[in-house]
Short mmCIF file of C-alpha atoms and ligand atoms in Angstrom, two decimals:
data_model
loop_
_atom_site.label_atom_id
_atom_site.label_comp_id
_atom_site.label_asym_id
_atom_site.label_seq_id
_atom_site.Cartn_x
_atom_site.Cartn_y
_atom_site.Cartn_z
CA MET A 3 26.66 -165.76 -88.27
CA THR A 4 25.56 -169.16 -89.44
CA THR A 5 23.16 -171.34 -87.34
CA GLY A 6 24.70 -172.92 -84.27
CA GLU A 7 27.59 -170.66 -84.12
CA LEU A 8 28.13 -168.10 -81.39
CA SER A 9 29.57 -164.74 -81.75
CA THR A 10 32.91 -164.02 -80.23
CA PRO A 11 33.08 -162.56 -76.60
CA ALA A 12 32.35 -158.90 -76.79
CA THR A 13 35.75 -157.80 -75.49
CA GLU A 14 37.89 -160.31 -77.41
CA GLY A 15 40.38 -158.57 -79.64
CA GLN A 16 39.25 -155.27 -78.45
CA SER A 17 40.95 -152.97 -76.02
CA LEU A 18 38.63 -151.11 -73.86
CA PRO A 19 38.38 -147.39 -74.15
CA ASP A 20 39.75 -145.48 -71.03
CA SER A 21 36.35 -144.77 -69.68
CA LEU A 22 35.69 -148.38 -69.29
CA ARG A 23 37.04 -151.18 -67.15
CA GLU A 24 36.81 -154.98 -67.41
CA THR A 25 34.91 -156.92 -64.67
CA LEU A 26 36.17 -160.20 -63.08
CA ALA A 27 35.66 -163.12 -65.67
CA GLY A 28 32.70 -165.25 -65.20
CA HIS A 29 34.28 -168.18 -63.62
CA TYR A 30 35.27 -165.96 -60.63
CA TYR A 31 31.62 -166.30 -59.59
CA THR A 32 31.07 -170.17 -60.09
CA ASP A 33 34.52 -171.90 -59.78
CA PRO A 34 34.77 -173.93 -56.50
CA ALA A 35 38.55 -173.56 -56.55
CA ILE A 36 38.37 -169.75 -56.48
CA PHE A 37 35.67 -169.91 -53.77
CA ARG A 38 38.04 -172.05 -51.75
CA ALA A 39 40.88 -169.47 -52.35
CA GLU A 40 38.44 -166.81 -51.15
CA GLN A 41 37.65 -168.75 -48.13
CA ASP A 42 41.35 -169.39 -47.22
CA ASN A 43 42.52 -165.86 -48.14
CA ILE A 44 39.44 -163.60 -47.24
CA PHE A 45 37.11 -165.23 -44.96
CA HIS A 46 39.72 -167.06 -42.88
CA LYS A 47 41.95 -164.08 -42.64
CA THR A 48 39.75 -160.88 -42.28
CA TRP A 49 37.45 -159.80 -39.58
CA PHE A 50 33.84 -161.23 -40.12
CA CYS A 51 30.68 -159.90 -38.51
CA ALA A 52 29.01 -162.92 -37.14
CA VAL A 53 26.41 -162.38 -34.45
CA LEU A 54 24.32 -159.56 -32.85
CA ALA A 55 25.74 -159.34 -29.42
CA ALA A 56 22.34 -158.86 -27.76
CA ASP A 57 21.12 -162.09 -29.17
CA LEU A 58 23.52 -163.72 -26.72
CA ASP A 59 21.48 -162.55 -23.90
CA LYS A 60 22.87 -164.58 -21.13
CA PRO A 61 25.82 -166.91 -20.19
CA GLY A 62 25.42 -170.08 -22.03
CA ALA A 63 23.33 -168.58 -24.89
CA PHE A 64 25.14 -169.56 -28.13
CA GLU A 65 24.87 -169.31 -31.96
CA THR A 66 26.80 -171.36 -34.53
CA VAL A 67 27.87 -169.47 -37.66
CA GLN A 68 29.58 -170.61 -40.86
CA ILE A 69 32.76 -168.54 -41.72
CA GLY A 70 34.50 -169.90 -44.81
CA ARG A 71 34.77 -173.75 -44.19
CA GLU A 72 34.69 -173.37 -40.48
CA SER A 73 31.66 -173.67 -38.29
CA VAL A 74 32.15 -171.46 -35.20
CA ILE A 75 30.33 -171.56 -31.81
CA VAL A 76 29.81 -168.10 -30.48
CA THR A 77 28.65 -168.01 -26.90
CA ARG A 78 28.62 -165.79 -23.77
CA ALA A 79 30.85 -167.10 -20.84
CA ARG A 80 30.03 -166.86 -17.19
CA ASP A 81 31.93 -163.55 -16.91
CA ASN A 82 29.53 -162.15 -19.53
CA SER A 83 32.27 -161.86 -22.22
CA VAL A 84 31.58 -163.14 -25.57
CA ARG A 85 33.83 -166.14 -26.74
CA ALA A 86 34.20 -168.03 -29.95
CA TYR A 87 35.34 -171.62 -30.67
CA LEU A 88 35.73 -173.81 -33.60
CA ASN A 89 32.84 -176.10 -33.52
CA VAL A 90 34.97 -179.17 -33.47
CA CYS A 91 35.48 -181.70 -30.68
CA ARG A 92 39.13 -182.24 -29.89
CA HIS A 93 38.64 -185.92 -29.42
CA ARG A 94 37.80 -187.36 -32.70
CA GLY A 95 36.53 -184.16 -34.41
CA ALA A 96 32.74 -184.53 -34.11
CA ARG A 97 30.85 -181.46 -34.69
CA LEU A 98 29.76 -180.20 -31.17
CA CYS A 99 26.76 -178.08 -31.82
CA THR A 100 24.43 -178.82 -34.78
CA GLU A 101 21.76 -176.23 -33.68
CA GLU A 102 21.87 -172.76 -35.24
CA LYS A 103 21.25 -171.18 -31.81
CA GLY A 104 20.39 -172.32 -28.32
CA GLU A 105 21.36 -172.25 -24.66
CA VAL A 106 23.43 -174.51 -22.50
CA LYS A 107 23.52 -174.47 -18.77
CA ARG A 108 27.32 -174.40 -18.15
CA SER A 109 29.02 -176.45 -20.86
CA PHE A 110 28.92 -177.96 -24.33
CA GLN A 111 28.92 -181.87 -24.48
CA CYS A 112 29.95 -183.78 -27.57
CA PRO A 113 27.20 -186.17 -28.51
CA TYR A 114 29.76 -188.75 -29.69
CA HIS A 115 31.75 -189.84 -26.58
CA ALA A 116 30.65 -187.09 -24.31
CA TRP A 117 33.74 -184.98 -23.90
CA THR A 118 32.52 -181.89 -22.22
CA TYR A 119 33.83 -178.24 -22.56
CA GLY A 120 33.14 -175.21 -20.40
CA LEU A 121 31.96 -171.88 -21.57
CA ASP A 122 35.60 -170.75 -21.43
CA GLY A 123 36.47 -173.51 -23.87
CA LYS A 124 38.32 -175.77 -21.38
CA LEU A 125 37.99 -179.43 -21.46
CA ILE A 126 36.18 -180.12 -18.20
CA ALA A 127 35.01 -183.75 -18.31
CA ALA A 128 35.35 -186.92 -20.28
CA PRO A 129 34.31 -190.44 -19.48
CA ASN A 130 37.13 -192.23 -17.61
CA LEU A 131 39.38 -189.10 -17.96
CA GLY A 132 40.68 -190.00 -14.60
CA SER A 133 42.31 -193.03 -16.11
CA MET A 134 43.72 -190.89 -18.83
CA PRO A 135 46.22 -188.58 -17.08
CA ASP A 136 48.06 -187.59 -20.39
CA VAL A 137 44.92 -185.65 -21.69
CA ASP A 138 45.73 -182.12 -20.73
CA LYS A 139 42.44 -180.31 -20.16
CA VAL A 140 43.75 -176.99 -21.40
CA GLU A 141 45.76 -178.29 -24.26
CA TYR A 142 42.72 -180.35 -25.39
CA GLY A 143 40.26 -177.43 -24.90
CA LEU A 144 38.29 -176.05 -27.82
CA HIS A 145 40.32 -173.88 -30.41
CA THR A 146 39.64 -170.35 -29.73
CA VAL A 147 38.65 -167.68 -32.32
CA HIS A 148 39.55 -164.01 -31.90
CA VAL A 149 36.51 -161.81 -30.89
CA ARG A 150 35.83 -158.10 -31.11
CA GLU A 151 32.58 -156.32 -30.25
CA TRP A 152 31.70 -153.19 -32.29
CA LEU A 153 28.41 -151.44 -33.12
CA GLY A 154 26.64 -154.03 -30.99
CA TYR A 155 27.94 -156.97 -33.26
CA VAL A 156 30.39 -159.68 -32.67
CA TRP A 157 33.14 -159.78 -35.18
CA LEU A 158 35.38 -162.79 -35.42
CA SER A 159 38.86 -163.53 -37.04
CA LEU A 160 39.88 -167.11 -37.83
CA ALA A 161 43.47 -165.72 -38.50
CA GLU A 162 46.16 -166.61 -36.05
CA GLU A 163 47.34 -162.97 -36.13
CA PRO A 164 44.28 -160.84 -37.26
CA PRO A 165 44.65 -157.70 -39.15
CA SER A 166 44.21 -154.44 -37.33
CA PHE A 167 40.50 -154.01 -36.68
CA THR A 168 40.90 -150.41 -36.67
CA GLU A 169 42.60 -150.07 -39.88
CA THR A 170 40.44 -152.71 -41.84
CA VAL A 171 36.98 -152.61 -40.44
CA ILE A 172 36.70 -149.11 -38.87
CA GLY A 173 38.96 -147.92 -41.82
CA ASP A 174 36.17 -148.93 -44.33
CA VAL A 175 33.58 -146.99 -42.28
CA THR A 176 35.77 -143.97 -41.98
CA THR A 177 36.55 -143.96 -45.65
CA ARG A 178 32.87 -143.95 -46.67
CA LEU A 179 31.83 -141.45 -44.12
CA GLY A 180 34.80 -139.17 -44.11
CA SER A 181 35.29 -139.43 -40.39
CA PRO A 182 35.41 -142.10 -37.74
CA ASP A 183 32.99 -140.07 -35.73
CA ALA A 184 30.26 -139.79 -38.43
CA ILE A 185 28.76 -143.11 -37.23
CA VAL A 186 28.97 -142.28 -33.52
CA GLY A 187 25.75 -140.28 -33.27
CA TYR A 188 23.64 -143.06 -34.51
CA ASP A 189 24.71 -145.06 -31.41
CA VAL A 190 24.39 -148.26 -33.30
CA GLU A 191 25.49 -150.37 -30.23
CA ASN A 192 22.48 -149.43 -28.13
CA LEU A 193 19.91 -149.74 -30.87
CA LYS A 194 17.54 -152.55 -30.57
CA LEU A 195 16.51 -155.31 -33.13
CA GLY A 196 12.97 -154.40 -34.43
CA ARG A 197 12.81 -156.87 -37.24
CA ARG A 198 15.20 -159.49 -39.06
CA ILE A 199 14.76 -161.03 -42.40
CA SER A 200 17.00 -163.68 -43.82
CA TYR A 201 17.53 -163.99 -47.61
CA ASP A 202 18.87 -167.15 -49.14
CA VAL A 203 20.30 -165.86 -52.39
CA THR A 204 21.45 -168.07 -55.33
CA ALA A 205 24.30 -165.96 -56.24
CA ASN A 206 28.08 -165.62 -55.45
CA TRP A 207 28.80 -163.21 -52.55
CA LYS A 208 30.67 -160.87 -54.85
CA GLN A 209 27.50 -160.32 -56.98
CA ILE A 210 25.83 -159.01 -53.82
CA VAL A 211 28.83 -156.78 -52.78
CA GLU A 212 29.11 -155.31 -56.27
CA ASN A 213 25.48 -154.64 -56.50
CA PHE A 214 25.51 -152.77 -53.14
CA MET A 215 28.43 -150.64 -54.18
CA GLU A 216 26.67 -149.15 -57.22
CA CYS A 217 23.46 -147.15 -57.73
CA TYR A 218 23.53 -147.40 -61.61
CA HIS A 219 20.68 -149.75 -61.24
CA CYS A 220 18.70 -147.81 -58.94
CA ALA A 221 16.42 -145.97 -61.49
CA THR A 222 15.65 -149.20 -63.15
CA ILE A 223 14.90 -151.53 -60.23
CA HIS A 224 14.32 -149.51 -57.03
CA PRO A 225 11.17 -147.36 -57.78
CA GLU A 226 10.37 -146.84 -54.03
CA LEU A 227 13.94 -146.03 -53.04
CA THR A 228 14.43 -143.44 -55.85
CA GLU A 229 11.08 -141.88 -54.77
CA VAL A 230 12.49 -141.17 -51.27
CA LEU A 231 16.14 -140.42 -52.52
CA PRO A 232 15.60 -138.52 -55.79
CA GLU A 233 19.35 -138.19 -56.47
CA PHE A 234 19.54 -141.95 -56.72
CA ALA A 235 17.35 -141.72 -59.98
CA ASP A 236 20.17 -140.28 -61.94
CA GLY A 237 21.95 -143.58 -61.78
CA LEU A 238 25.19 -142.25 -60.42
CA ALA A 239 27.25 -144.34 -57.84
CA ALA A 240 25.81 -142.35 -55.03
CA GLN A 241 25.71 -145.30 -52.56
CA TYR A 242 29.53 -145.36 -52.61
CA PHE A 243 30.24 -141.67 -52.53
CA VAL A 244 27.67 -140.63 -49.88
CA GLY A 245 30.14 -139.01 -47.65
CA HIS A 246 27.69 -136.21 -47.94
CA GLY A 247 24.59 -138.46 -47.49
CA ALA A 248 21.82 -138.75 -50.02
CA GLU A 249 19.18 -136.30 -49.26
CA PHE A 250 15.52 -137.22 -48.86
CA GLY A 251 13.10 -135.75 -51.53
CA GLU A 252 11.29 -132.55 -50.39
CA GLU A 253 7.95 -134.16 -49.95
CA ILE A 254 9.43 -137.07 -47.99
CA LYS A 255 8.55 -137.39 -44.33
CA GLY A 256 10.60 -140.33 -43.36
CA PHE A 257 12.62 -143.26 -44.68
CA THR A 258 9.54 -145.38 -45.23
CA VAL A 259 8.09 -147.39 -48.28
CA ASP A 260 5.61 -144.64 -49.03
CA GLY A 261 7.68 -141.59 -47.72
CA SER A 262 5.39 -141.20 -44.74
CA GLU A 263 6.58 -140.30 -41.29
CA GLY A 264 9.22 -142.59 -39.78
CA LEU A 265 9.85 -143.40 -36.12
CA THR A 266 11.55 -141.45 -33.37
CA ARG A 267 14.81 -139.99 -34.56
CA ILE A 268 18.05 -141.18 -32.95
CA PRO A 269 18.90 -138.20 -30.69
CA GLY A 270 22.59 -138.16 -31.51
CA VAL A 271 22.26 -137.90 -35.24
CA ALA A 272 23.94 -134.53 -36.27
CA GLN A 273 21.65 -131.85 -37.84
CA GLU A 274 23.66 -132.03 -41.05
CA GLN A 275 23.01 -135.84 -41.14
CA ASP A 276 19.21 -135.48 -40.60
CA ARG A 277 17.03 -136.27 -43.64
CA ARG A 278 19.97 -138.10 -45.31
CA TYR A 279 20.87 -141.69 -46.21
CA TYR A 280 24.32 -143.10 -45.81
CA ALA A 281 25.44 -146.60 -47.00
CA ILE A 282 28.67 -148.19 -46.07
CA THR A 283 30.25 -151.47 -47.43
CA VAL A 284 32.61 -153.07 -44.90
CA ARG A 285 34.64 -155.72 -46.75
CA PRO A 286 34.15 -158.49 -47.11
CA SER A 287 30.69 -159.13 -45.95
CA VAL A 288 28.73 -156.33 -44.14
CA PHE A 289 26.56 -153.38 -45.53
CA ILE A 290 25.30 -150.69 -43.23
CA ASN A 291 22.63 -148.14 -43.99
CA LEU A 292 22.18 -145.17 -41.81
CA VAL A 293 19.04 -143.05 -41.67
CA PRO A 294 17.80 -140.63 -39.07
CA ASP A 295 15.36 -143.11 -37.23
CA HIS A 296 16.94 -146.50 -37.68
CA VAL A 297 20.09 -148.46 -39.11
CA VAL A 298 19.84 -151.34 -41.58
CA PHE A 299 22.50 -153.83 -40.90
CA HIS A 300 23.38 -156.69 -43.43
CA ARG A 301 25.64 -159.71 -42.75
CA MET A 302 26.56 -161.97 -45.54
CA PHE A 303 27.51 -165.63 -45.10
CA PRO A 304 28.88 -167.00 -48.25
CA LEU A 305 27.84 -170.76 -48.17
CA THR A 306 29.01 -171.97 -51.70
CA ALA A 307 30.38 -170.43 -54.92
CA GLU A 308 26.75 -169.87 -55.97
CA ARG A 309 24.80 -169.44 -52.83
CA THR A 310 24.96 -166.67 -49.98
CA LEU A 311 22.80 -166.17 -47.01
CA VAL A 312 22.04 -162.55 -46.20
CA VAL A 313 20.84 -161.67 -42.79
CA CYS A 314 19.30 -158.21 -42.50
CA ASP A 315 18.64 -156.46 -39.10
CA TRP A 316 16.58 -153.37 -38.73
CA LEU A 317 17.62 -151.54 -35.58
CA TYR A 318 15.63 -148.89 -33.79
CA LEU A 319 15.80 -146.97 -30.52
CA PRO A 320 14.86 -149.47 -27.74
CA GLU A 321 11.92 -147.42 -26.75
CA VAL A 322 10.46 -147.54 -30.33
CA VAL A 323 10.68 -151.46 -30.29
CA ASP A 324 9.38 -151.72 -26.69
CA SER A 325 6.44 -149.52 -27.45
CA GLY A 326 5.22 -151.98 -30.07
CA ALA A 327 5.17 -149.02 -32.55
CA ASP A 328 4.35 -149.97 -36.17
CA ILE A 329 7.49 -150.41 -38.05
CA ASP A 330 6.17 -152.12 -41.15
CA ARG A 331 6.34 -149.23 -43.51
CA SER A 332 9.82 -148.50 -42.33
CA VAL A 333 11.01 -152.15 -42.81
CA GLU A 334 9.08 -152.42 -46.07
CA LEU A 335 11.19 -150.05 -47.90
CA PHE A 336 14.62 -151.76 -47.47
CA HIS A 337 12.96 -155.19 -47.74
CA ARG A 338 11.71 -154.23 -51.15
CA VAL A 339 15.17 -152.90 -51.99
CA ASN A 340 16.83 -156.26 -50.92
CA VAL A 341 14.44 -158.32 -52.87
CA GLN A 342 14.88 -156.18 -55.99
CA ASP A 343 18.78 -156.35 -55.42
CA PHE A 344 18.95 -160.00 -54.83
CA ASP A 345 16.74 -160.82 -57.89
CA ALA A 346 19.10 -158.78 -60.02
CA CYS A 347 22.12 -160.74 -58.45
CA GLU A 348 20.39 -164.14 -59.15
CA ARG A 349 19.74 -162.97 -62.66
CA CYS A 350 23.50 -162.23 -63.32
CA GLN A 351 24.61 -165.29 -61.62
CA LEU A 352 22.66 -167.37 -64.22
CA ALA A 353 25.05 -166.03 -66.92
CA MET A 354 28.42 -166.55 -65.18
CA ASP A 355 28.96 -169.83 -66.92
CA SER A 356 28.01 -168.52 -70.23
CA ARG A 357 30.49 -168.37 -73.06
CA SER A 358 29.36 -164.81 -73.56
CA TYR A 359 30.65 -163.80 -70.19
CA GLU A 360 33.87 -165.87 -70.28
CA LYS A 361 35.98 -162.81 -70.15
CA GLY A 362 33.53 -160.91 -68.04
CA GLY A 363 31.76 -157.66 -68.85
CA VAL A 364 32.49 -153.94 -68.56
CA LEU A 365 32.16 -151.39 -65.84
CA VAL A 366 30.87 -147.95 -66.92
CA PRO A 367 32.35 -144.86 -65.23
CA SER A 368 29.76 -144.68 -62.34
CA GLU A 369 30.69 -148.35 -61.43
CA HIS A 370 34.40 -147.76 -61.51
CA HIS A 371 34.78 -148.32 -57.76
CA ILE A 372 33.68 -151.85 -58.18
CA GLY A 373 37.11 -152.29 -60.03
CA GLU A 374 38.80 -151.35 -56.83
CA PHE A 375 36.94 -154.25 -55.06
CA HIS A 376 37.90 -156.60 -57.85
CA ASP A 377 41.49 -155.41 -57.34
CA TRP A 378 41.11 -156.06 -53.60
CA VAL A 379 39.80 -159.61 -54.30
CA ARG A 380 42.53 -160.29 -57.06
CA ASP A 381 45.20 -159.25 -54.60
CA ARG A 382 44.07 -161.87 -52.09
CA VAL A 383 43.05 -164.67 -54.48
CA GLY A 384 45.31 -164.26 -57.49
FE1 LIG B 25 33.70 -185.75 -29.29
FE2 LIG B 25 34.56 -188.33 -29.29
S1 LIG B 25 34.42 -187.12 -30.87
S2 LIG B 25 33.89 -187.02 -27.64
FE1 LIG B 26 20.22 -151.72 -55.17
#
């Protein structure tokens, strides 16, 4: 190679052996047009896990979340049901709420011309509305968004006709765990938030999904995790195939950063699930980790083609949280895993525009299920 020349991309002119698969090409992780297509065909169409329901602790409590290109207000109405609306005033389109979270007494008022909407989304007041009989209060209410509550979280769909929640969301969990009942014993909806950490990751959301789906990297970057779960040290794709659960090491007392004793075990966890770790990816944006004494629940919010917010909740039995028990060693294990994983995702993101990755890379056999995720994305984005 003469100075200044680059070698040809690794896969050019070669056909891959059967044991390898190609990844998505680099521009899938940087191109704003592809990101826009993902917003339209994935985030605006599927079910999206938005808010921890317990965070909306009374009527009028609200959070705003970004789903694709839409900002959505999620609130609790006077009848205690959770409602969600597009965060857009029906008058001239001003953003109604600019706060990430807060509480209103009984209505949302637009800061521009003061149109006011009830917690049920109806237009209830506007300056001089009496002189505007043609403005129908229901017709000009806020646009509603479909809501489901499951596992203690509020899931939203921006689709006019959402896909089946049972088939798409619960189906993903069932596929990973082998049975829809396998998650029931963890009683996730009745656990309580012990700690929340948000990670602002400079990487495309698919990097984060792909990383979570494989454990080929575990031996290299997760020393604490492989200490607790020795089978992860062999680099197999255990996280995806843990219908059987990954077993704690013999010396390990709990799922903690140093393998020391954990917190009180969730009573419904079946005997065969004790001392095991289960990981589930719910496409497109949720990762759930189940261990005997807590649940680690990740929600992803893709913000741009190259930036993703990940909000991670550590959930414990309410009595554990209320007692003020020390959960630091418990939180620290997965916090380190998160930091290690997101560093790796950012490191890959740096190369996505490189000529070397124009045609993508390869998936080794233990990463092959990432290929299924790529097919799922391609089917939707083209
Ligand atoms: Fe909201 Fe005018 S834009 S009241
Ligand atoms: Fe990892």
